[in-house]
PDB file of N, CA and C in Angstrom:
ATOM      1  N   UNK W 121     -18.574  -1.267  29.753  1.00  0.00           N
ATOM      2  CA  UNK W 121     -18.634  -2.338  28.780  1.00  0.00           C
ATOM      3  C   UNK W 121     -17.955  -3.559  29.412  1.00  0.00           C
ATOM      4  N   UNK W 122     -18.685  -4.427  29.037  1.00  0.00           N
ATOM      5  CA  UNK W 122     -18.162  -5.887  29.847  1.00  0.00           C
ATOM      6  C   UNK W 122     -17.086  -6.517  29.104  1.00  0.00           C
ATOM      7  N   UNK W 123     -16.483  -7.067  29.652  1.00  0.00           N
ATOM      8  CA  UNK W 123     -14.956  -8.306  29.117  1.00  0.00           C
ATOM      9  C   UNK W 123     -15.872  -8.996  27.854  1.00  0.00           C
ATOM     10  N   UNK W 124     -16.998  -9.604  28.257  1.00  0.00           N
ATOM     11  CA  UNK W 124     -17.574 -10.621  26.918  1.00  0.00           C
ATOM     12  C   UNK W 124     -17.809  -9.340  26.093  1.00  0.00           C
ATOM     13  N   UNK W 125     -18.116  -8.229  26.088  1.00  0.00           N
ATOM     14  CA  UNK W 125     -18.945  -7.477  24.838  1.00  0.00           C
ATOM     15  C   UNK W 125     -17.538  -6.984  24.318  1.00  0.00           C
ATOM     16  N   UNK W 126     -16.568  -7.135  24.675  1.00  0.00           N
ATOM     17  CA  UNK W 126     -15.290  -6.290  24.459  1.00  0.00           C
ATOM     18  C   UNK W 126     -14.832  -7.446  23.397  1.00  0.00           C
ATOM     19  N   UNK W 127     -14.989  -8.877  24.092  1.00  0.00           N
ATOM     20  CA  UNK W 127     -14.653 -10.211  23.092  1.00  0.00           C
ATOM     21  C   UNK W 127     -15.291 -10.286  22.083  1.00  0.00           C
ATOM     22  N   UNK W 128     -16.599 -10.252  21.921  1.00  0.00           N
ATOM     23  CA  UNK W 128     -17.266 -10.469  21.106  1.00  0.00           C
ATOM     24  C   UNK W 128     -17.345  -9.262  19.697  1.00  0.00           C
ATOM     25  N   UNK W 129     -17.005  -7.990  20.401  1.00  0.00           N
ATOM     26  CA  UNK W 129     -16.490  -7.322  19.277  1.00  0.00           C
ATOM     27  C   UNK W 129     -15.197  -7.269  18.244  1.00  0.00           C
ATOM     28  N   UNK W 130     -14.153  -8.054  19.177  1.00  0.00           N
ATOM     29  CA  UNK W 130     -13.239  -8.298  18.691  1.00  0.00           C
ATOM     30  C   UNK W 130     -13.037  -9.305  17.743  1.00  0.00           C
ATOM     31  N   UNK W 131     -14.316 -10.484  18.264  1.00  0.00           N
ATOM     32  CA  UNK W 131     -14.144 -11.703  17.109  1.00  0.00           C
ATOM     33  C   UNK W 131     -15.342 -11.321  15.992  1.00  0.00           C
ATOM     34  N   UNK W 132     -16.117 -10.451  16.439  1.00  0.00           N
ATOM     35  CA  UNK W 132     -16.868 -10.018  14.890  1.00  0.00           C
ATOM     36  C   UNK W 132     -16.297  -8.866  14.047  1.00  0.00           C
ATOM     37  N   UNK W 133     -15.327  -8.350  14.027  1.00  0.00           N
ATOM     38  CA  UNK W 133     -14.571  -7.262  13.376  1.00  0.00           C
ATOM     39  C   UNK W 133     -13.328  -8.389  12.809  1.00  0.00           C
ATOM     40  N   UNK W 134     -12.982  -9.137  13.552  1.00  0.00           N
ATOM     41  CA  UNK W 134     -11.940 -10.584  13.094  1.00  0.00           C
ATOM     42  C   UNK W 134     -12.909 -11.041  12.016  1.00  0.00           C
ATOM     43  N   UNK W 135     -14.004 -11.371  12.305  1.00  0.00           N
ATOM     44  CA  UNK W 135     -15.220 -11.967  11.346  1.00  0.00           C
ATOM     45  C   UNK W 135     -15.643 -11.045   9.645  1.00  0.00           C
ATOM     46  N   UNK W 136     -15.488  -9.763  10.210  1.00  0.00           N
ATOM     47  CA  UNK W 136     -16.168  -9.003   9.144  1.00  0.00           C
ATOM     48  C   UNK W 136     -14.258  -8.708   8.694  1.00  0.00           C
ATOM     49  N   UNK W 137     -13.179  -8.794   8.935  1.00  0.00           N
ATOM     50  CA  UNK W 137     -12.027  -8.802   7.954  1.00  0.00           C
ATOM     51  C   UNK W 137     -11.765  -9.870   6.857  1.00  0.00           C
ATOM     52  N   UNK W 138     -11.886 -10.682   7.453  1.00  0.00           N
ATOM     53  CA  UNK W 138     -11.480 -12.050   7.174  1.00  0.00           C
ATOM     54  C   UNK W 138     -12.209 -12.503   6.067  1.00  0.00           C
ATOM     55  N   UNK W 139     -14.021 -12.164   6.504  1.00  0.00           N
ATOM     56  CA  UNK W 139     -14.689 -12.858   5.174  1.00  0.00           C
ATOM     57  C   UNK W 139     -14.270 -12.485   4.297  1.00  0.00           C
ATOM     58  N   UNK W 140     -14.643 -10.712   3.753  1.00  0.00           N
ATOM     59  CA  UNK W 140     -14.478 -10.351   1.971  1.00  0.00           C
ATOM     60  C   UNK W 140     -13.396 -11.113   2.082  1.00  0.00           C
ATOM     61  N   UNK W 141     -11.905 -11.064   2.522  1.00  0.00           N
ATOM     62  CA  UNK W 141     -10.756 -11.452   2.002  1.00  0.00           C
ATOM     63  C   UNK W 141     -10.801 -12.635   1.642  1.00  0.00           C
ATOM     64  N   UNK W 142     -11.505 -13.978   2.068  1.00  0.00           N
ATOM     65  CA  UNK W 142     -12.182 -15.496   2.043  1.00  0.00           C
ATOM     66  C   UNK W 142     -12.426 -15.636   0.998  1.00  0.00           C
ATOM     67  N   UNK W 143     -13.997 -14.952   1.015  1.00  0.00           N
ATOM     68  CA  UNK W 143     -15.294 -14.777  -0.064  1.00  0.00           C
ATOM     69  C   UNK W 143     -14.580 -15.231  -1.244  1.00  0.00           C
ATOM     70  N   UNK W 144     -14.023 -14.266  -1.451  1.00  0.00           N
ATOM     71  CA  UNK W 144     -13.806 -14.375  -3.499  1.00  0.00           C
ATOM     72  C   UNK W 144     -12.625 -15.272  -3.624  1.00  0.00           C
ATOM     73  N   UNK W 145     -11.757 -15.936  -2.902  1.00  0.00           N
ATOM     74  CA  UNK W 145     -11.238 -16.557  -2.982  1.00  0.00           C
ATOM     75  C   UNK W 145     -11.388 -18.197  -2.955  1.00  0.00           C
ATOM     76  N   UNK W 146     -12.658 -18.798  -2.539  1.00  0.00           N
ATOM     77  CA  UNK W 146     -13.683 -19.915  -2.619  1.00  0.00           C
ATOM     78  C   UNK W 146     -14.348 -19.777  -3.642  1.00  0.00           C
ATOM     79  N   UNK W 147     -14.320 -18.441  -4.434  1.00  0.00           N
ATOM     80  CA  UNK W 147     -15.558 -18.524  -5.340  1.00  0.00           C
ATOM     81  C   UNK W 147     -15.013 -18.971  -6.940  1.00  0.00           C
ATOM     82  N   UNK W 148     -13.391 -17.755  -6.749  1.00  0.00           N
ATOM     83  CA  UNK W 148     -12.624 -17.965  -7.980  1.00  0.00           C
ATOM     84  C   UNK W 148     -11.584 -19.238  -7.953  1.00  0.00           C
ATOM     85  N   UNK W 149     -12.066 -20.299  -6.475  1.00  0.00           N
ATOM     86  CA  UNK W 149     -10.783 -21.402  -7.076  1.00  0.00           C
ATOM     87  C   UNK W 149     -10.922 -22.363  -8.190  1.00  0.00           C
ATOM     88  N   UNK W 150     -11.859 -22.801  -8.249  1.00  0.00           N
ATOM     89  CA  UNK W 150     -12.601 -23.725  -9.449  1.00  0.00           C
ATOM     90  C   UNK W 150     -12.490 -22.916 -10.813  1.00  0.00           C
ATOM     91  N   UNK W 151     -12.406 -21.858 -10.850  1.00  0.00           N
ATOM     92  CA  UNK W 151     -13.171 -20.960 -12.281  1.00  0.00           C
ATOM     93  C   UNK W 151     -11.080 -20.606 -12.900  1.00  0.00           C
ATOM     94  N   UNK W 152     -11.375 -20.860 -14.461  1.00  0.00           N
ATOM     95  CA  UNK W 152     -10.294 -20.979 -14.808  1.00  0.00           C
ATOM     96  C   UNK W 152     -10.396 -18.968 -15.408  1.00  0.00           C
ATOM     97  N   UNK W 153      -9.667 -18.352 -14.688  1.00  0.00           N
ATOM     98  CA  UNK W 153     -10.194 -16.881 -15.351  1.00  0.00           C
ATOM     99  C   UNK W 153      -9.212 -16.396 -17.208  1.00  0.00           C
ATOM    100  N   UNK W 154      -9.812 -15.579 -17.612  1.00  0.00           N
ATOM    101  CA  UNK W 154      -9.764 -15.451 -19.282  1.00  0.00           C
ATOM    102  C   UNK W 154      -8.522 -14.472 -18.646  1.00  0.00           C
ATOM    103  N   UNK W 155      -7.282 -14.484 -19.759  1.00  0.00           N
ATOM    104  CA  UNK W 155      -5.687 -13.933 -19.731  1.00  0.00           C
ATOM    105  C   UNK W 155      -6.356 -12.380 -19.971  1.00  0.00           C
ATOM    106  N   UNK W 156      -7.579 -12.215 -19.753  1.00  0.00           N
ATOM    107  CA  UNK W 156      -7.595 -10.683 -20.276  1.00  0.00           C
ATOM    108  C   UNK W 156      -7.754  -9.638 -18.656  1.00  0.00           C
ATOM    109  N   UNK W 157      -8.299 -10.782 -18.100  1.00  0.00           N
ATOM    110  CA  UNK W 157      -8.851 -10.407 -16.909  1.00  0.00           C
ATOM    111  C   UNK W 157      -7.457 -10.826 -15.552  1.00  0.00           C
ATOM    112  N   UNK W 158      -6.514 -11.806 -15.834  1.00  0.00           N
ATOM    113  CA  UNK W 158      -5.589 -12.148 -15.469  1.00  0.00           C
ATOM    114  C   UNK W 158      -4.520 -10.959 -15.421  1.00  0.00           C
ATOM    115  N   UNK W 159      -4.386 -10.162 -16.569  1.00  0.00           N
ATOM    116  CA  UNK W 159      -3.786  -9.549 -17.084  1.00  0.00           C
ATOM    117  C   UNK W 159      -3.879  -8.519 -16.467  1.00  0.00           C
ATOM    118  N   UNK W 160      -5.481  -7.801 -16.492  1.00  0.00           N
ATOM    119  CA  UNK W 160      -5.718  -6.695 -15.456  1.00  0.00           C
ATOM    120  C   UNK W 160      -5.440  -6.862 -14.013  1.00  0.00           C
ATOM    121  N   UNK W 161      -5.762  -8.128 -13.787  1.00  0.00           N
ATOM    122  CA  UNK W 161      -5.356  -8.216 -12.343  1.00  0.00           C
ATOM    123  C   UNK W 161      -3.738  -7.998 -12.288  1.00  0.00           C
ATOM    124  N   UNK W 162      -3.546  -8.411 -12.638  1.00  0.00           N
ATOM    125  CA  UNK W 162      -1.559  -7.661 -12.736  1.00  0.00           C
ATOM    126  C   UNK W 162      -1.063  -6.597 -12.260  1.00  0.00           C
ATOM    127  N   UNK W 163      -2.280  -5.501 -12.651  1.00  0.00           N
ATOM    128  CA  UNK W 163      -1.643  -3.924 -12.726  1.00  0.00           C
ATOM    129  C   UNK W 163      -2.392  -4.067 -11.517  1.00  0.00           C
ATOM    130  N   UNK W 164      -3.099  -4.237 -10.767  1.00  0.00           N
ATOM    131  CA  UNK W 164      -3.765  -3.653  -9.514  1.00  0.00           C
ATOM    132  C   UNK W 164      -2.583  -3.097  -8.550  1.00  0.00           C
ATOM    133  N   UNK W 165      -1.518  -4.526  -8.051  1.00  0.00           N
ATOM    134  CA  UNK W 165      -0.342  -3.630  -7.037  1.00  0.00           C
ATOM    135  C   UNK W 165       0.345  -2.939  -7.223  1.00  0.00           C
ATOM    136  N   UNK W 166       0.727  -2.263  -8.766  1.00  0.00           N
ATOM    137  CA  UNK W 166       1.104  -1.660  -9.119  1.00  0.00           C
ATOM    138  C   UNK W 166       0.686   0.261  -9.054  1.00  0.00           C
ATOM    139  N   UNK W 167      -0.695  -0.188  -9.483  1.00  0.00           N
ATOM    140  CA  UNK W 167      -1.832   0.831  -9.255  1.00  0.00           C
ATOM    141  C   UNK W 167      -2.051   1.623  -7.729  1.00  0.00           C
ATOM    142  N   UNK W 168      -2.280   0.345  -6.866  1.00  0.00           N
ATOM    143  CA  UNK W 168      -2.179   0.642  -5.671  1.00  0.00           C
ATOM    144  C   UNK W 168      -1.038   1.508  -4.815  1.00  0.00           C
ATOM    145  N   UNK W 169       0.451   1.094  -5.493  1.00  0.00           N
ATOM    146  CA  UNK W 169       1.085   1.784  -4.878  1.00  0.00           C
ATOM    147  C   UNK W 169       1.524   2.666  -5.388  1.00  0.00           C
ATOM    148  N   UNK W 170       1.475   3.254  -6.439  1.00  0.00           N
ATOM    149  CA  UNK W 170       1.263   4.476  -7.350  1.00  0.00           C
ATOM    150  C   UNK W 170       0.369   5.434  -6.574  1.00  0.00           C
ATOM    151  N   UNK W 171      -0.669   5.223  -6.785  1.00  0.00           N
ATOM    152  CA  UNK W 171      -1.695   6.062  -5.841  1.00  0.00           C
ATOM    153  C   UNK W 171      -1.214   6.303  -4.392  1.00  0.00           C
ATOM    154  N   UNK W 172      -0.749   5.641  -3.703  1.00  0.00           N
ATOM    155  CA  UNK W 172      -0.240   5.825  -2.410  1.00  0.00           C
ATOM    156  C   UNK W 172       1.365   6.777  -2.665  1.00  0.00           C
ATOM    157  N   UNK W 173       1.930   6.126  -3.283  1.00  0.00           N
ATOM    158  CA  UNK W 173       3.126   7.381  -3.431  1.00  0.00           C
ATOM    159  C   UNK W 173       3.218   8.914  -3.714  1.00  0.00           C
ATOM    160  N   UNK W 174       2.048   9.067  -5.225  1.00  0.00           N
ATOM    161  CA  UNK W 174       1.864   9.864  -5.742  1.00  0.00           C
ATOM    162  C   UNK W 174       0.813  10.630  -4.591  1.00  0.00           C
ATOM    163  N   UNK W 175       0.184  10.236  -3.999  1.00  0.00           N
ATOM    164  CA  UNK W 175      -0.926  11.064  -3.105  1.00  0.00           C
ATOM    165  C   UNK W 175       0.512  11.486  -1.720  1.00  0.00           C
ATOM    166  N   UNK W 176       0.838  10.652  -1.771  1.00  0.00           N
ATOM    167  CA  UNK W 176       1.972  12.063  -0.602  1.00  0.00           C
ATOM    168  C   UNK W 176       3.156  12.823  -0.795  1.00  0.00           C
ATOM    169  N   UNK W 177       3.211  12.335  -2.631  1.00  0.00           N
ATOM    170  CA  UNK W 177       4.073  13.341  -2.987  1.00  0.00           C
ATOM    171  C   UNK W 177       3.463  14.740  -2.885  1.00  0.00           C
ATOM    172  N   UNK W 178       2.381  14.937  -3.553  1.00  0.00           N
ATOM    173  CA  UNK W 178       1.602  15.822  -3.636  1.00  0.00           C
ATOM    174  C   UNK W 178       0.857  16.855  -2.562  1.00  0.00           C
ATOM    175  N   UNK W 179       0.750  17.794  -2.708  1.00  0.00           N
ATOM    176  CA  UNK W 179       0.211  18.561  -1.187  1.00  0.00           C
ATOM    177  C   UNK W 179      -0.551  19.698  -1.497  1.00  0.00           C
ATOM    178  N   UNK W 180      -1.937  19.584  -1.157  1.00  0.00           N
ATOM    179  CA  UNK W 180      -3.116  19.648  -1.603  1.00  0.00           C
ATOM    180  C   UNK W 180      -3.690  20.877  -0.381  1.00  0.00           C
ATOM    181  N   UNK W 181      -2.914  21.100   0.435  1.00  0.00           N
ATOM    182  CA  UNK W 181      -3.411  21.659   1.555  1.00  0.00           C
ATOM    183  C   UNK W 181      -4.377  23.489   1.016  1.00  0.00           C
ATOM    184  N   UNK W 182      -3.863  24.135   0.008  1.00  0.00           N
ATOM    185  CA  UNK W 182      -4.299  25.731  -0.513  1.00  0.00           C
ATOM    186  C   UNK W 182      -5.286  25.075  -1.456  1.00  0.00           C
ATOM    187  N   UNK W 183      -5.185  25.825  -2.283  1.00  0.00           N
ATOM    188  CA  UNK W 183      -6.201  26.252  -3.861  1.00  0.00           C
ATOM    189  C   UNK W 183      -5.056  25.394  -5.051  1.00  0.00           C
ATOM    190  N   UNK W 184      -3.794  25.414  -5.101  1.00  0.00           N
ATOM    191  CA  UNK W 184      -2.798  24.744  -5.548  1.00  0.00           C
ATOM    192  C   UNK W 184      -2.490  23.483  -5.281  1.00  0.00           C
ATOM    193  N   UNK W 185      -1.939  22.051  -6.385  1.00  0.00           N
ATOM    194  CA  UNK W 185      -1.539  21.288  -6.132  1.00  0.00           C
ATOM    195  C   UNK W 185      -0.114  21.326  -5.885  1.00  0.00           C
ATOM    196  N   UNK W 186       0.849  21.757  -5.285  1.00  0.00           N
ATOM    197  CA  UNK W 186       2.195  21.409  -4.995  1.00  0.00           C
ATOM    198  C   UNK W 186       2.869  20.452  -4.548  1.00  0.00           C
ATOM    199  N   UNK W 187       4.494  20.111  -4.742  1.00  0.00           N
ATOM    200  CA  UNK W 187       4.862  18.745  -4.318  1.00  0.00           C
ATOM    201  C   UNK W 187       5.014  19.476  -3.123  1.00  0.00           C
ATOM    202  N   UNK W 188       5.129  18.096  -2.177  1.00  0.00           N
ATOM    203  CA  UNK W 188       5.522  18.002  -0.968  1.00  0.00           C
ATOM    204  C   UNK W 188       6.861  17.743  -0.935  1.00  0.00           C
ATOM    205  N   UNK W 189       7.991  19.021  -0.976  1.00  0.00           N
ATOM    206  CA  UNK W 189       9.589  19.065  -0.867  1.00  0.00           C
ATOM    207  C   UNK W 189      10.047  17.737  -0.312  1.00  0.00           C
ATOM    208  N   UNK W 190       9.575  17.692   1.404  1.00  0.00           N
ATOM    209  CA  UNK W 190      10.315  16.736   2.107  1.00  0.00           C
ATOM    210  C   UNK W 190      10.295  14.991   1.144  1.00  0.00           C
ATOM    211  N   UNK W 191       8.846  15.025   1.388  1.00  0.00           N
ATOM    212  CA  UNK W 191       8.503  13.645   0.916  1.00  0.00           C
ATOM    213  C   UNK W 191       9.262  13.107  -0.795  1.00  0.00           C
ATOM    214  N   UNK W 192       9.433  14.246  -1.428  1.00  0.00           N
ATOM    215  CA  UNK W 192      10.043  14.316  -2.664  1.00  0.00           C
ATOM    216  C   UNK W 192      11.608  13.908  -2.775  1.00  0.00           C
ATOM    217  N   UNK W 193      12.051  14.843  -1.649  1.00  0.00           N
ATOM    218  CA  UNK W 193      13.465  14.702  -1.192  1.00  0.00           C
ATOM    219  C   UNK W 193      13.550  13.104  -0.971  1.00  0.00           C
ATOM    220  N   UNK W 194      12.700  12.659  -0.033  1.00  0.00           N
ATOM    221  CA  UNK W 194      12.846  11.439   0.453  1.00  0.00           C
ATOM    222  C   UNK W 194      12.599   9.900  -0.522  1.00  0.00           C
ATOM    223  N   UNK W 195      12.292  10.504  -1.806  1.00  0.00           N
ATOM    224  CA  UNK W 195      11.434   9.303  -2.643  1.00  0.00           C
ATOM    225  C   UNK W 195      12.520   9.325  -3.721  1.00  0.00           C
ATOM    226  N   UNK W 196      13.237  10.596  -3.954  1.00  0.00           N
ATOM    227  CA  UNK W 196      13.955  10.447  -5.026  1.00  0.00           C
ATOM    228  C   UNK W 196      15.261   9.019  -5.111  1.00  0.00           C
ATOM    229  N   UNK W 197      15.998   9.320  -4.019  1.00  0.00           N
ATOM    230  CA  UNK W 197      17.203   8.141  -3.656  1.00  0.00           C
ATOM    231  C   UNK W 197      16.770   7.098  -3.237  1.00  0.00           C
ATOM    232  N   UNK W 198      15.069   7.022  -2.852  1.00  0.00           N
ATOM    233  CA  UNK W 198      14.698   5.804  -2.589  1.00  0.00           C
ATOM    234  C   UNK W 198      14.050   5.056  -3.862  1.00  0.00           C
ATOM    235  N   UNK W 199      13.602   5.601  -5.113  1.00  0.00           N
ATOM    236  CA  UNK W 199      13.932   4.993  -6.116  1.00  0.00           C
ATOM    237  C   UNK W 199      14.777   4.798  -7.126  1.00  0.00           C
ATOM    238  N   UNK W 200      15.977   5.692  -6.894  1.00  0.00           N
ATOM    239  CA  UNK W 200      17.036   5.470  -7.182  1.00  0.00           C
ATOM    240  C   UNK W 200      17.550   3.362  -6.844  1.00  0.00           C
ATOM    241  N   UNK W 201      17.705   3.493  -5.440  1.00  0.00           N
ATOM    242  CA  UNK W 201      17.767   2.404  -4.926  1.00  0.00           C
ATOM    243  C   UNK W 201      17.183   1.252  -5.262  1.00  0.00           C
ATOM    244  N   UNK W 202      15.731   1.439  -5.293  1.00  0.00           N
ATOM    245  CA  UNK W 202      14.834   0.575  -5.673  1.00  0.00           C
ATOM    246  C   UNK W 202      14.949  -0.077  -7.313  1.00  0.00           C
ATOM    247  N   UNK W 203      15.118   0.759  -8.097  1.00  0.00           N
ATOM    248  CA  UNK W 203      15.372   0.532  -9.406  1.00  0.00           C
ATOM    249  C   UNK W 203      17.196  -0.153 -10.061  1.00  0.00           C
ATOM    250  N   UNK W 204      18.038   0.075  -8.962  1.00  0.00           N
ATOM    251  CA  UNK W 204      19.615  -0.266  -8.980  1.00  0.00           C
ATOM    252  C   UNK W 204      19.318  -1.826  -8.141  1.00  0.00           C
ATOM    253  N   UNK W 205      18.768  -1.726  -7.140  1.00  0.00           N
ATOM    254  CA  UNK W 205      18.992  -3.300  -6.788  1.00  0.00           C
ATOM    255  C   UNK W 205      17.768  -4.267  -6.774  1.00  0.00           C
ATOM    256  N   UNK W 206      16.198  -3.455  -6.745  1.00  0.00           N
ATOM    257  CA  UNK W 206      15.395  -4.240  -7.264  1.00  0.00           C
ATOM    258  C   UNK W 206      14.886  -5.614  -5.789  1.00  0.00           C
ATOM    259  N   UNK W 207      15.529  -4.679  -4.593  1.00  0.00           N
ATOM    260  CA  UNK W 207      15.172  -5.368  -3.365  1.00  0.00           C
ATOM    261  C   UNK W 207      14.123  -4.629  -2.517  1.00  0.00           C
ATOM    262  N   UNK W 208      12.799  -5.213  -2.217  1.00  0.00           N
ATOM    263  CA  UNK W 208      11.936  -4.546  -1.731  1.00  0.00           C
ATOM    264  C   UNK W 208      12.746  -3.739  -0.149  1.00  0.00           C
ATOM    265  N   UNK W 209      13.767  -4.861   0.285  1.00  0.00           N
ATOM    266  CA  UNK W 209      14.072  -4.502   1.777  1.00  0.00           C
ATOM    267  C   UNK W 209      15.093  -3.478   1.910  1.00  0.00           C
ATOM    268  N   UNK W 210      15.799  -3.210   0.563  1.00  0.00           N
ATOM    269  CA  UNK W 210      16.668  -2.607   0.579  1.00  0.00           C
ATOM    270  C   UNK W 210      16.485  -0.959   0.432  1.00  0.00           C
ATOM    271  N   UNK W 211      15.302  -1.015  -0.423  1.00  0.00           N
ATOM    272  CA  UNK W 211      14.778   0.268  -0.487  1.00  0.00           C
ATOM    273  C   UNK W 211      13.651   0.107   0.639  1.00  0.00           C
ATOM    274  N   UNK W 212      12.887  -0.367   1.353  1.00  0.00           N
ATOM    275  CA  UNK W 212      12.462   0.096   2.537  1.00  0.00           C
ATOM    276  C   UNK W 212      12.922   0.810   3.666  1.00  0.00           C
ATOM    277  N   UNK W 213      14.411   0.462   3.615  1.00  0.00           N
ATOM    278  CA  UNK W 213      15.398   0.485   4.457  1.00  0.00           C
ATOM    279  C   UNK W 213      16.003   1.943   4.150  1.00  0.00           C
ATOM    280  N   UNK W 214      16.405   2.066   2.589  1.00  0.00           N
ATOM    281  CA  UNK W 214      16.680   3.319   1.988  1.00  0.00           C
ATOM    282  C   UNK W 214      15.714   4.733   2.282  1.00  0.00           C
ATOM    283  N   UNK W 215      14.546   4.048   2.264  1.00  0.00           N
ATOM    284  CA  UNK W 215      13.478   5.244   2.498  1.00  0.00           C
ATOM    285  C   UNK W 215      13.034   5.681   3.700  1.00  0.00           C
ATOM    286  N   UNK W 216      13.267   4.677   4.882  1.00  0.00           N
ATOM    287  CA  UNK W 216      13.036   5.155   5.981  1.00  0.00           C
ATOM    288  C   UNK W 216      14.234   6.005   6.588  1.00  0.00           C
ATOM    289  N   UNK W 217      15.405   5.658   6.421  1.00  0.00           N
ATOM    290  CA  UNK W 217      16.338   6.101   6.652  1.00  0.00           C
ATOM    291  C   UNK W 217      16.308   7.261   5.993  1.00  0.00           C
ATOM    292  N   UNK W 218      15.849   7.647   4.799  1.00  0.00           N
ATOM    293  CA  UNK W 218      16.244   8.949   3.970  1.00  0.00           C
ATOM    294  C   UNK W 218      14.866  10.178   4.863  1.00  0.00           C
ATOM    295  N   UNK W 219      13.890   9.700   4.944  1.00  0.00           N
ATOM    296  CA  UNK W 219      12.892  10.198   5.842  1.00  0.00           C
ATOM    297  C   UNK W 219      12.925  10.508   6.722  1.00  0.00           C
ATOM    298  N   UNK W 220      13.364   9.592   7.975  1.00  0.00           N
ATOM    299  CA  UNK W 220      14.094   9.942   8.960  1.00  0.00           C
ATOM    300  C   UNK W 220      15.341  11.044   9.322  1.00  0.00           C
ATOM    301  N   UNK W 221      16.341  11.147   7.973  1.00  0.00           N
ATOM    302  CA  UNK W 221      17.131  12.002   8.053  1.00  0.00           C
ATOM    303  C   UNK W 221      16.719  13.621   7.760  1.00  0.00           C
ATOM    304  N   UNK W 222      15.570  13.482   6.396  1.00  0.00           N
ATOM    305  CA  UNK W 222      14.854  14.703   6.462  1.00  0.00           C
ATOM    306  C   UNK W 222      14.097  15.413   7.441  1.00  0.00           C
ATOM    307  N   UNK W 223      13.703  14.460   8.103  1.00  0.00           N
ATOM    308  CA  UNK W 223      12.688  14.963   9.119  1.00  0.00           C
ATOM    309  C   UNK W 223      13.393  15.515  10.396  1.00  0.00           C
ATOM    310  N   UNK W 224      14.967  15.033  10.428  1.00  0.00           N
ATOM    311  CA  UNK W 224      15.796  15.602  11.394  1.00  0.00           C
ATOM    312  C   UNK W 224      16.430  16.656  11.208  1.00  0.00           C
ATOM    313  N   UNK W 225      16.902  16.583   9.902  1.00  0.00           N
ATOM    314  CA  UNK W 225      17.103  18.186   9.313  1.00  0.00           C
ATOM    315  C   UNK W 225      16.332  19.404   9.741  1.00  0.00           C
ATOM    316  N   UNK W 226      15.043  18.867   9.100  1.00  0.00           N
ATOM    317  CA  UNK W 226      14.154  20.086   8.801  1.00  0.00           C
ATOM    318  C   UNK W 226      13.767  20.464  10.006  1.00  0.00           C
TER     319      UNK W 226
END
């Protein structure tokens, strides 16, 4: 594979990120949106990282849904944290560190 086909894939994968993220953002600047739909948009990051937490608490690997001990271990003091000081960096910091320590344990 050549240097240009190597470039050119790189700026059309740059191309195909970039638009969706663009797109709807040119489309909805003019448009004044209804508080109902405002509203839903609210819960999305919320949603999002719910689903991401809750999917690795969980461990799916048998016929059974069970928690995943470690990851459990590791989420508990990190929302502890999160909920006492209400700093994204502080509990990032809390959770990697608490992860890190489990994972050295175990």
């Amino acid at each position: 594979m050549s240097t240009n086909t190597i470039i050119w894939i790189i700026v059309g994968c740059a191309v195909v990120t970039w638009l969706p993220r663009i797109i709807p953002f040119i489309f909805v600047r003019n448009v004044k949106l209804p508080d109902v739909v405002l509203k839903w948009l609210s819960f999305i990051p919320i949603c999002i990282l719910s689903a991401l937490v809750v999917e690795n608490l969980l461990n799916t690997d048998g016929s059974f849904v069970t928690l995943n001990w470690p990851v459990v271990a590791a989420f508990l003091p990190t929302l502890i944290i999160a909920i006492w000081t209400k700093s994204l960096s502080t509990t990032v910091v809390v959770g990697v560190i608490s992860m890190a320590a489990i994972r050295y344990l175990i």
